[in-house]
Amino acid sequence: MPITEITSKADFLEKILGSDDAAILDCYADWCPACKAIAPKYEELSDTYNQVKFYKVDIDKVEDVALELGVRAKPTFMLFKDGGKITEVVGAHLPAIEQGIKTHLL
């Protein structure tokens, strides 16, 4: 499934907090080497777990979302269900991201 880019706080409120869907949000920055390294693997996860909605947000471009979520490191992956944040994985740790999806979103 395609990964949807969150481009504004309104977008975030509607698509993630305003949704009952299981979702994962990749909080990244264009200049971040670890973010670039994990991006293809994140895309593979979106193809594998098509019952989960996959999003990404550039925290340098949508700073108000980064502030609201308290993002302290890049990348940070946040898992949501029924419009609420369940947990997060800090860093490009693919096994932890996949385990979070299996444990909390399926």
Short mmCIF file of C-alpha atoms in Angstrom, two decimals:
data_model
loop_
_atom_site.label_atom_id
_atom_site.label_comp_id
_atom_site.label_asym_id
_atom_site.label_seq_id
_atom_site.Cartn_x
_atom_site.Cartn_y
_atom_site.Cartn_z
CA MET A 1 0.00 0.00 0.00
CA PRO A 2 1.20 3.53 -0.59
CA ILE A 3 2.55 5.60 2.29
CA THR A 4 0.63 8.84 2.76
CA GLU A 5 2.54 12.04 3.53
CA ILE A 6 1.11 14.19 6.32
CA THR A 7 1.58 17.79 5.18
CA SER A 8 -0.17 19.84 7.89
CA LYS A 9 -1.52 19.64 11.41
CA ALA A 10 -5.06 19.55 9.99
CA ASP A 11 -4.02 16.59 7.85
CA PHE A 12 -2.65 14.83 10.96
CA LEU A 13 -5.78 15.54 12.99
CA GLU A 14 -8.05 14.21 10.25
CA LYS A 15 -6.13 11.16 9.03
CA ILE A 16 -4.65 9.87 12.27
CA LEU A 17 -6.30 11.31 15.38
CA GLY A 18 -9.70 11.53 13.69
CA SER A 19 -9.63 7.95 12.44
CA ASP A 20 -10.47 4.60 14.03
CA ASP A 21 -7.97 2.87 11.75
CA ALA A 22 -4.77 1.24 12.91
CA ALA A 23 -1.96 3.50 11.74
CA ILE A 24 1.78 3.97 11.99
CA LEU A 25 3.48 7.33 11.51
CA ASP A 26 7.12 7.71 10.48
CA CYS A 27 8.46 10.99 11.90
CA TYR A 28 11.50 11.71 9.76
CA ALA A 29 13.73 14.45 8.36
CA ASP A 30 15.11 14.65 4.81
CA TRP A 31 18.69 15.15 6.04
CA CYS A 32 18.62 12.17 8.47
CA PRO A 33 20.80 9.22 7.29
CA ALA A 34 18.98 6.66 9.46
CA CYS A 35 15.64 7.90 8.10
CA LYS A 36 16.85 7.39 4.54
CA ALA A 37 18.21 3.95 5.38
CA ILE A 38 14.95 2.64 6.86
CA ALA A 39 12.60 4.22 4.28
CA PRO A 40 12.67 1.26 1.82
CA LYS A 41 12.05 -1.21 4.67
CA TYR A 42 9.14 0.93 5.93
CA GLU A 43 7.70 0.76 2.42
CA GLU A 44 8.05 -3.04 2.44
CA LEU A 45 6.16 -3.16 5.75
CA SER A 46 3.36 -1.13 4.16
CA ASP A 47 3.04 -3.81 1.48
CA THR A 48 3.09 -6.64 4.04
CA TYR A 49 0.63 -5.20 6.57
CA ASN A 50 -2.10 -3.79 4.35
CA GLN A 51 -4.64 -3.72 7.19
CA VAL A 52 -2.59 -0.90 8.76
CA LYS A 53 -2.43 2.62 7.32
CA PHE A 54 1.12 3.91 6.85
CA TYR A 55 1.95 7.60 7.10
CA LYS A 56 5.04 9.75 7.23
CA VAL A 57 5.66 13.33 8.31
CA ASP A 58 8.73 15.48 7.74
CA ILE A 59 9.15 16.99 11.18
CA ASP A 60 11.15 19.92 9.81
CA LYS A 61 8.29 20.91 7.50
CA VAL A 62 5.36 20.17 9.85
CA GLU A 63 6.90 21.35 13.10
CA ASP A 64 3.59 21.78 14.98
CA VAL A 65 2.88 18.05 14.63
CA ALA A 66 6.41 17.20 15.81
CA LEU A 67 5.93 19.45 18.84
CA GLU A 68 2.51 18.00 19.65
CA LEU A 69 3.89 14.47 19.47
CA GLY A 70 7.06 15.32 21.40
CA VAL A 71 9.41 13.90 18.77
CA ARG A 72 12.93 13.96 20.20
CA ALA A 73 14.81 11.71 17.78
CA LYS A 74 14.71 10.82 14.12
CA PRO A 75 13.30 8.54 12.98
CA THR A 76 10.50 7.90 15.46
CA PHE A 77 7.66 5.56 14.56
CA MET A 78 4.38 6.12 16.39
CA LEU A 79 1.55 3.60 16.44
CA PHE A 80 -2.07 4.73 16.68
CA LYS A 81 -5.40 2.95 17.02
CA ASP A 82 -8.87 4.46 17.44
CA GLY A 83 -7.36 7.95 17.20
CA GLY A 84 -5.01 7.46 20.14
CA LYS A 85 -1.28 6.89 20.37
CA ILE A 86 -0.46 3.42 21.67
CA THR A 87 3.33 3.31 21.63
CA GLU A 88 6.41 4.46 19.74
CA VAL A 89 9.67 3.05 18.47
CA VAL A 90 12.60 5.45 18.54
CA GLY A 91 15.27 4.82 15.92
CA ALA A 92 15.57 2.79 12.74
CA HIS A 93 15.01 -0.54 14.49
CA LEU A 94 13.06 -2.63 11.98
CA PRO A 95 12.41 -5.69 14.23
CA ALA A 96 10.94 -3.43 16.95
CA ILE A 97 8.74 -1.61 14.41
CA GLU A 98 7.42 -4.87 12.99
CA GLN A 99 6.85 -6.31 16.48
CA GLY A 100 4.94 -3.15 17.44
CA ILE A 101 2.68 -3.57 14.42
CA LYS A 102 2.03 -7.25 15.23
CA THR A 103 1.46 -6.62 18.94
CA HIS A 104 -0.57 -3.43 18.89
CA LEU A 105 -2.18 -2.94 15.49
CA LEU A 106 -3.28 -6.34 14.19
#
